Tab-separated table of C-alpha atoms and ligand atoms in Angstrom:
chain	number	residue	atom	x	y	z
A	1	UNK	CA	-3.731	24.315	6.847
A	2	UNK	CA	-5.992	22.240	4.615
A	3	UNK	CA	-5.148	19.804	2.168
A	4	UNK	CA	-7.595	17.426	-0.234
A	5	UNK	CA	-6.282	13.812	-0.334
A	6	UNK	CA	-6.858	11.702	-3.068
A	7	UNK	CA	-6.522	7.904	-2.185
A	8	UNK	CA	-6.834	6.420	-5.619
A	9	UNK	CA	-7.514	2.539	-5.957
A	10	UNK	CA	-8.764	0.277	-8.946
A	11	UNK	CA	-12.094	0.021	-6.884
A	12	UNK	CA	-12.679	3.043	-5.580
A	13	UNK	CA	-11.319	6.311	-5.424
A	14	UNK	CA	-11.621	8.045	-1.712
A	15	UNK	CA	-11.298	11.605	-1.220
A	16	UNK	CA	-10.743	13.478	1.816
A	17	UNK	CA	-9.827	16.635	3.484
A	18	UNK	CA	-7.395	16.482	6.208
A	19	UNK	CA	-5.241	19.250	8.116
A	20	UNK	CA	-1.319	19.569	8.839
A	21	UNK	CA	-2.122	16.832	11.588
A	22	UNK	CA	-2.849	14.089	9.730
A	23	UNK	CA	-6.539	14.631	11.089
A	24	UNK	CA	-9.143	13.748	8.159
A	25	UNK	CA	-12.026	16.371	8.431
A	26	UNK	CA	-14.291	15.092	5.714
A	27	UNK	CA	-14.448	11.917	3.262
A	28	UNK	CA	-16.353	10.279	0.489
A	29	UNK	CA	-16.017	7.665	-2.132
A	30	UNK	CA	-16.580	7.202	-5.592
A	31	UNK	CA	-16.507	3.695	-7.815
A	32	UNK	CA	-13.467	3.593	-9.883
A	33	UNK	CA	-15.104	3.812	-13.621
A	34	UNK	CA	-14.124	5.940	-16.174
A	35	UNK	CA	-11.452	8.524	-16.173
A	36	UNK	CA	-14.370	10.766	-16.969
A	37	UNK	CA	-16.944	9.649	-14.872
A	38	UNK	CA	-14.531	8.841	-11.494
A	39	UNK	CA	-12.562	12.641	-12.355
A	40	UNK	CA	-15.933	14.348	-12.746
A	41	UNK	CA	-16.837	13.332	-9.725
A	42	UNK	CA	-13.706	13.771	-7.602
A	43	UNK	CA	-13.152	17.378	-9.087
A	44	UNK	CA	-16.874	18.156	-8.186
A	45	UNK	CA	-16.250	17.023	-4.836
A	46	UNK	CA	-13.044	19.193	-3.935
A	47	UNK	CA	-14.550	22.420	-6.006
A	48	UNK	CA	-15.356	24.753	-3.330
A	49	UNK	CA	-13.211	23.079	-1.019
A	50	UNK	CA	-10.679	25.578	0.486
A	51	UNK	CA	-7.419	23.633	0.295
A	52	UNK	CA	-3.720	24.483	0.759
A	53	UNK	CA	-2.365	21.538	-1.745
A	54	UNK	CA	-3.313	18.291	-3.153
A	55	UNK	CA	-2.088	14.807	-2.414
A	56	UNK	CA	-2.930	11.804	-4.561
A	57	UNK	CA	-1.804	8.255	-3.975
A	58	UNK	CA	-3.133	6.090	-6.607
A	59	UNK	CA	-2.765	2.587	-7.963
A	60	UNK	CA	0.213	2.151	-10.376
A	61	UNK	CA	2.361	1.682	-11.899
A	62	UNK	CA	2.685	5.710	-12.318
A	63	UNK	CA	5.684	8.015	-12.900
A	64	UNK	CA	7.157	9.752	-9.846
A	65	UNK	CA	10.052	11.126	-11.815
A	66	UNK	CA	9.427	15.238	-11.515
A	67	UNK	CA	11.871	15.509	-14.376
A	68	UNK	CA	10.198	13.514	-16.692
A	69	UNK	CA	7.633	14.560	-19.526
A	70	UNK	CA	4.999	11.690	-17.970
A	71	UNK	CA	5.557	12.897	-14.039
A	72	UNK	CA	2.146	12.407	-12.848
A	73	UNK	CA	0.570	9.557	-15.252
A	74	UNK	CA	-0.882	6.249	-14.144
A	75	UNK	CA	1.410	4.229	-16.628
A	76	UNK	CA	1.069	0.926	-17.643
A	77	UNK	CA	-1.721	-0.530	-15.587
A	78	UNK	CA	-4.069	-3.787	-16.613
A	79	UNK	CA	-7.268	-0.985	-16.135
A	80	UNK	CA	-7.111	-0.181	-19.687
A	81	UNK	CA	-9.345	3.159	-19.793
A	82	UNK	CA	-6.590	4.038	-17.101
A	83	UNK	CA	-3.597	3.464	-19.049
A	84	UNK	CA	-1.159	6.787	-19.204
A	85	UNK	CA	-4.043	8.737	-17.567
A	86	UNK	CA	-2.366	12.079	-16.757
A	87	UNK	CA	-4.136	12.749	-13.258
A	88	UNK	CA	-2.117	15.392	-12.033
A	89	UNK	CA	-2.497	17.249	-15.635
A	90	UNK	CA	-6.380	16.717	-14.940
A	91	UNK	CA	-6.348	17.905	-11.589
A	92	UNK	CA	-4.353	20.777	-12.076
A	93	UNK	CA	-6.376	22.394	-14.797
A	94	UNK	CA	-9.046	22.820	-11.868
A	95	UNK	CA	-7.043	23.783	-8.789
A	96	UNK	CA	-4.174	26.196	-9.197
A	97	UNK	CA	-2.240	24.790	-5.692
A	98	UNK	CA	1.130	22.278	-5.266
A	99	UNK	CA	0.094	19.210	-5.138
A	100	UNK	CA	2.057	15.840	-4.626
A	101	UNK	CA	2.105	12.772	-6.246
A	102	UNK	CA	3.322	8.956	-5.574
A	103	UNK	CA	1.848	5.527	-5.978
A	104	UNK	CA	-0.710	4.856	-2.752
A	105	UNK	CA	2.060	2.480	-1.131
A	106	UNK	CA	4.185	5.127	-0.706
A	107	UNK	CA	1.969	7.754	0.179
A	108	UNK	CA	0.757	5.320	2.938
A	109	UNK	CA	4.222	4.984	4.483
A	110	UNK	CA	5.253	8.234	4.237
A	111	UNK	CA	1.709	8.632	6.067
A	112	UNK	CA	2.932	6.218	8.733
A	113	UNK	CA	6.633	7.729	9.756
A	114	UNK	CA	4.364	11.344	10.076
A	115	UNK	CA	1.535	10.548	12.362
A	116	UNK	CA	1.446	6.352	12.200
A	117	UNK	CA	2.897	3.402	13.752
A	118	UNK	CA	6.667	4.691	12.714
A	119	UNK	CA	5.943	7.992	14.080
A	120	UNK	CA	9.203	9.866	14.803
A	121	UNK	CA	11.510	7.232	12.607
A	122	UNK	CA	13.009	8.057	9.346
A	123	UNK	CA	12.082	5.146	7.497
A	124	UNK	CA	9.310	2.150	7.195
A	125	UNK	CA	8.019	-0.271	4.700
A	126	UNK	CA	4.055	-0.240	4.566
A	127	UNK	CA	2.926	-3.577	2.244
A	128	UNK	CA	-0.856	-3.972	1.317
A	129	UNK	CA	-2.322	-7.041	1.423
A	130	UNK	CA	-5.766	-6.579	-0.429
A	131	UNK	CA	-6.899	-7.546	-4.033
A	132	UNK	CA	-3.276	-7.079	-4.706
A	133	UNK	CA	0.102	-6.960	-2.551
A	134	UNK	CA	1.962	-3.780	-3.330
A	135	UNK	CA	4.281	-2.002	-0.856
A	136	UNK	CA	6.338	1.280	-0.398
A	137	UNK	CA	9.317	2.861	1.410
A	138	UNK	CA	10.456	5.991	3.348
A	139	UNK	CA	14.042	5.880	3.807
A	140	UNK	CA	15.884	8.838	5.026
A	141	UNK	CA	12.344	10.584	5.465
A	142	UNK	CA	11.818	10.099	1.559
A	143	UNK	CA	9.798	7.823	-0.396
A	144	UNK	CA	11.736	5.622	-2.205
A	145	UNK	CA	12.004	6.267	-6.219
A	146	UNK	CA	15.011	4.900	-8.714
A	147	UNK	CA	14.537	3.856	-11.866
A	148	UNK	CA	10.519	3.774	-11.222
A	149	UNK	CA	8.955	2.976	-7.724
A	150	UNK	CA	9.203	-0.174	-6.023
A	151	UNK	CA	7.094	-3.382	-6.906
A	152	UNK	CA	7.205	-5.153	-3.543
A	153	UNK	CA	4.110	-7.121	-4.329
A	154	UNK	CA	5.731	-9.243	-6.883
A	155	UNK	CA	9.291	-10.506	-5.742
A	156	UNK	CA	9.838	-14.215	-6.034
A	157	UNK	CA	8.661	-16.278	-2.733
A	158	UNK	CA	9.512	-20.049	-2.554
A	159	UNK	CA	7.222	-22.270	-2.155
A	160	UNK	CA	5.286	-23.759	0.978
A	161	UNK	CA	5.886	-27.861	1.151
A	162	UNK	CA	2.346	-28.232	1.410
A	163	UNK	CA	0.556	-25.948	-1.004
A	164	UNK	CA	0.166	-27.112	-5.012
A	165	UNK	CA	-1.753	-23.758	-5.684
A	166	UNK	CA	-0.592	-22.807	-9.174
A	167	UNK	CA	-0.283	-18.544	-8.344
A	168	UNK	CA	-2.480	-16.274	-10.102
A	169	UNK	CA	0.116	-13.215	-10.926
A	170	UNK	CA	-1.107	-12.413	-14.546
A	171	UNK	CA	2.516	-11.305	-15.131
A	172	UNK	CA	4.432	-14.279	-12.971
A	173	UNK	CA	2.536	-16.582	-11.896
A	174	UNK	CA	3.395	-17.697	-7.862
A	175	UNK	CA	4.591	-14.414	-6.962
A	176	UNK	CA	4.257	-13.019	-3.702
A	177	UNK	CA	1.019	-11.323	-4.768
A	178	UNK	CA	0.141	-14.387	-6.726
A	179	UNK	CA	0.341	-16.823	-4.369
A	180	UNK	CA	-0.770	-14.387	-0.953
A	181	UNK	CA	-3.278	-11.434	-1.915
A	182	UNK	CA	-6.892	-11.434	-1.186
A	183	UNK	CA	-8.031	-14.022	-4.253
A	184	UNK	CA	-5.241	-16.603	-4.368
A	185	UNK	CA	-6.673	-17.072	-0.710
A	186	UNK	CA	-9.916	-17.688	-2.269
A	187	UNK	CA	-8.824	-19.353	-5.646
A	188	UNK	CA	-6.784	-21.931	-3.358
A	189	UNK	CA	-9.403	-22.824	-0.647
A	190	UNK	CA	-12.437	-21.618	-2.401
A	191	UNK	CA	-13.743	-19.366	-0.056
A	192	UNK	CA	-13.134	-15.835	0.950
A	193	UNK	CA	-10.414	-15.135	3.422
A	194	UNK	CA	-13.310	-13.936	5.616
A	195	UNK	CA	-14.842	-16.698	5.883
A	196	UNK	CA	-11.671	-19.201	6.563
A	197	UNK	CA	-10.694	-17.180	10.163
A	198	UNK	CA	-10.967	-20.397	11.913
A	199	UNK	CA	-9.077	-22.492	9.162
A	200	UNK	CA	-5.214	-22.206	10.810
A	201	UNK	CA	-3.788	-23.827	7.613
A	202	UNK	CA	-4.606	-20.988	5.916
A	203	UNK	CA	-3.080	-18.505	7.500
A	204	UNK	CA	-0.041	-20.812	8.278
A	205	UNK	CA	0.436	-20.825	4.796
A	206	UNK	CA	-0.245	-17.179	4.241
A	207	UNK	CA	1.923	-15.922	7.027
A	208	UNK	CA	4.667	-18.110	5.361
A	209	UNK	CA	4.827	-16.153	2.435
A	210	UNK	CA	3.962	-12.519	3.643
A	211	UNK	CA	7.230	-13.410	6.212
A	212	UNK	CA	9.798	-14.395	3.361
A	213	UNK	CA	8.838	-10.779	1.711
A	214	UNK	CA	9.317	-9.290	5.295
A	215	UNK	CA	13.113	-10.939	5.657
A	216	UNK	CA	13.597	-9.637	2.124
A	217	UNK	CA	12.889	-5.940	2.772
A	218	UNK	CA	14.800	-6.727	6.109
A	219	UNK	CA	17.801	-7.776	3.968
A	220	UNK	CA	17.211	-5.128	1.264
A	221	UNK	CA	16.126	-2.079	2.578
A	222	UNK	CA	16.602	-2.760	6.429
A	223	UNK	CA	13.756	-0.467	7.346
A	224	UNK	CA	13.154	0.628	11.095
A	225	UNK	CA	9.620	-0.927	11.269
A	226	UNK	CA	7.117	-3.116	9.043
A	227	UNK	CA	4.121	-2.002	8.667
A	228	UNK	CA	1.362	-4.121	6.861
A	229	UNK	CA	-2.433	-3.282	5.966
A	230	UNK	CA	-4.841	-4.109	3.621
A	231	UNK	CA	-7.761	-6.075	3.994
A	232	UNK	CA	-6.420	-9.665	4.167
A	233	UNK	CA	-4.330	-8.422	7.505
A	234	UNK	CA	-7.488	-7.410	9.436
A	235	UNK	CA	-7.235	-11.488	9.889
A	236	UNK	CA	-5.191	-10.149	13.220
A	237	UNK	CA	-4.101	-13.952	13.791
A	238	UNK	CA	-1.570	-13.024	10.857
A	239	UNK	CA	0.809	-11.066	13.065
A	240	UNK	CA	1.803	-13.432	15.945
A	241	UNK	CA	2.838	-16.026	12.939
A	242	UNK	CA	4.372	-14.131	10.585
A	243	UNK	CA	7.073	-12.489	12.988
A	244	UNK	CA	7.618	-16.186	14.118
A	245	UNK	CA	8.667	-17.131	10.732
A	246	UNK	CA	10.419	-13.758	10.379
A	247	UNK	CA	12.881	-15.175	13.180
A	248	UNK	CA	12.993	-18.606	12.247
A	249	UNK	CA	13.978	-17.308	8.178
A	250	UNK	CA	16.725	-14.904	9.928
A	251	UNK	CA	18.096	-17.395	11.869
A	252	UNK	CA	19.915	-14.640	13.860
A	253	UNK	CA	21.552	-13.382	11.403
A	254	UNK	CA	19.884	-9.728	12.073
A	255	UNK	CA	20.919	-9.079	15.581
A	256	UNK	CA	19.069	-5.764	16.477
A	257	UNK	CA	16.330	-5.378	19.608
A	258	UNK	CA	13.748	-4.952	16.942
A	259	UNK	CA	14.092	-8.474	15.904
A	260	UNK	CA	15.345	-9.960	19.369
A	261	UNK	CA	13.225	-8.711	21.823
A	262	UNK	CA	10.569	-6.254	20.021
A	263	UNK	CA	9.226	-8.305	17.224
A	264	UNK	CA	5.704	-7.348	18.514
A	265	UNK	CA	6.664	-3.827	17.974
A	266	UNK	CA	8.335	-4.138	14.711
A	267	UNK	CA	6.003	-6.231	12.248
A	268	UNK	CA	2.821	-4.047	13.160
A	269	UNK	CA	-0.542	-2.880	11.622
A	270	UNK	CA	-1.406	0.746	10.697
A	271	UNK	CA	-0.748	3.205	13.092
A	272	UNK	CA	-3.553	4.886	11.231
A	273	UNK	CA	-5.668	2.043	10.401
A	274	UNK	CA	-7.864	1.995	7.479
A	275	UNK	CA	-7.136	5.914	7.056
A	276	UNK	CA	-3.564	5.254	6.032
A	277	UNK	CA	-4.083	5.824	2.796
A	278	UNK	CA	-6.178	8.634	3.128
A	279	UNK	CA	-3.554	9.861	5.469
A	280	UNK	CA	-0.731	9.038	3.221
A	281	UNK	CA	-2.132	11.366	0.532
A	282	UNK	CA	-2.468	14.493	2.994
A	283	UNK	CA	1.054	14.126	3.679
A	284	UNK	CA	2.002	13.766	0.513
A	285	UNK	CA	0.175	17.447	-0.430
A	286	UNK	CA	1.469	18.726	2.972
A	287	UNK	CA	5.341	17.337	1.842
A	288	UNK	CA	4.324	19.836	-1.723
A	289	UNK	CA	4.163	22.800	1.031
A	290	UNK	CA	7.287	22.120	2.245
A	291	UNK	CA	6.402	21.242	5.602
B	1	LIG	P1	-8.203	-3.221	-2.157
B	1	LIG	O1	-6.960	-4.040	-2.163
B	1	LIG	O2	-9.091	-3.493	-3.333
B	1	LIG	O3	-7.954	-1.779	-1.940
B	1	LIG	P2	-8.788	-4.437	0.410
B	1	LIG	O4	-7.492	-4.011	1.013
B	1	LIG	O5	-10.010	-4.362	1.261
B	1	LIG	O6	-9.109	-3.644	-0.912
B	1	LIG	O7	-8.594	-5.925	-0.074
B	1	LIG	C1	-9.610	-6.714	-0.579
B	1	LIG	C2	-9.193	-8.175	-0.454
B	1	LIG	O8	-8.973	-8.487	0.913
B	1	LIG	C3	-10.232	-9.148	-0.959
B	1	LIG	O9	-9.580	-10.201	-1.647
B	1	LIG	C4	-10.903	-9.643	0.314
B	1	LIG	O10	-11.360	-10.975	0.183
B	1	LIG	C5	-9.789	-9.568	1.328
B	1	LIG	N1	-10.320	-9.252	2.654
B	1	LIG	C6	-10.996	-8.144	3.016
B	1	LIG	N2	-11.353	-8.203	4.316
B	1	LIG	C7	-10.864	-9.364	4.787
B	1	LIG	C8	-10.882	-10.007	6.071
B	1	LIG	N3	-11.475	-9.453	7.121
B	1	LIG	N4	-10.264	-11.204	6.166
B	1	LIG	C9	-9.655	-11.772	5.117
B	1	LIG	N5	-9.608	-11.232	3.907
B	1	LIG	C10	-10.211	-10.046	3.726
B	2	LIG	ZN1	3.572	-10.956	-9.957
């Protein structure tokens, strides 16, 4: 079978067409714009495609509720033109197929449990680390929804003794993603993280953060493996420290083999690498087919 993936960001959308392994067959990018511009472009792009079903993981906040009168909207983002953009509604008045819908996050992890790094487990968190932290959940083989979807990227971190930078979370401040994605690395040192690889304070710091939101979801959701991406954790110096202060927080309180002996196998990168997103949004159209 074919599906078209849709990984939507608030850079750049990237569109693909993968089969019912996960395996992406073609892909191309457009700059996120204008509603009108970016759509013209992606529904050019999949027109004579042959496809099965659609997938689209996008930026959110959007409504996953299939009951609800919005299901399918980008909601309440800070991209303005974007704002309660029906996507779905757009897409489907050009390809007559099922298609699936969820915030990228999501998409991405239910990408990783099917062919990724939790491949043949039933649940996983997958957090981005980019221009902002977001993260999502399989659970019982389903993506987690409730009232909305979750909002890993912006639960409450304390503090690390030796860092005075004030958080840049429009909405909060020192969040998580306020104090640990992409720019608060570069507001606080003023560089790029690229360019601070051999600065270990800064990743000291960093890991101390993204490991308090990793006990959290360990408390919370107690997910069968951690997966983070994004392009702050190609810094692959990340991983080593991060589980270290995963143990240290727990305090051996969690007393599983993941955490005791198989750290190294537990807080991991993308089985799927900088296609899980991509990869997320083909299983999200091949979860619309039922398979
Ligand atoms: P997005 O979140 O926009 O989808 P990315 O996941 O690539 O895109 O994240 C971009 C952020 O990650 C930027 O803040 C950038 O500085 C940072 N970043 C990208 N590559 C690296 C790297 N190799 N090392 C450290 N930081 C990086
Ligand atoms: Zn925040």
């Amino acid at each position: 079978m074919l599906f078209g993936a849709i990984e939507a960001g608030g850079t750049k959308f990237v569109c693909g067409i993968g089969n019912e392994n996960g395996e992406i067959l073609e892909r191309v990018s457009f700059p996120t714009t204008t509603p009108e511009e970016t759509m013209g472009q992606v529904i050019n792009f999949f027109k004579d495609k042959q496809m099965d079903a659609m997938g689209v993981g996008t930026f959110g906040p959007v409504d996953p509720n299939e009951s609800s009168p919005t299901y399918g909207y980008i909601t309440s983002t800070p991209k303005i033109k974007w704002r309660n953009f029906d996507i779905i509604g757009e897409l489907k008045k050009h390809f007559n197929i099922p298609f699936g819908f969820d915030t990228d996050v999501n998409a991405a992890a239910l990408g990783e449990t099917e062919w990724g790094a939790a491949k043949g487990l039933d649940s996983c968190v997958y957090m981005t680390v980019g221009t902002g932290i977001g993260g999502g959940a399989v659970i019982r083989g389903e993506m987690v929804h409730g009232m909305l979807h979750p909002e890993m990227g912006h639960i409450l971190v304390k503090r690390h003794p030796e860092d005075d930078f004030a958080g840049n979370c429009p909405y909060h401040q020192d969040c998580l993603e306020g104090m640990a994605a992409g720019p608060a690395i570069e507001k606080r040192w003023g560089k790029k993280g690229i360019e601070l690889q051999e600065v270990d304070k800064v990743w000291e710091i960093e890991a101390y953060y993204l490991a308090q939101a990793a006990v959290n979801l360990i408390y919370t959701l107690s997910p069968k493996k951690i997966v983070l991406g994004g392009g702050v954790m190609h810094q692959k110096q990340l991983f080593p420290i991060i589980r270290e202060n995963v143990k240290e927080l727990l305090n051996g309180y969690v007393q599983t083999n993941e955490i005791l002996s198989d750290i190294d196998q537990y807080i991991v990168p993308p089985g799927l690498g900088d296609n899980a997103g991509l990869c997320g949004a083909v299983a999200l159209a091949k979860k619309a087919c039922g398979i």
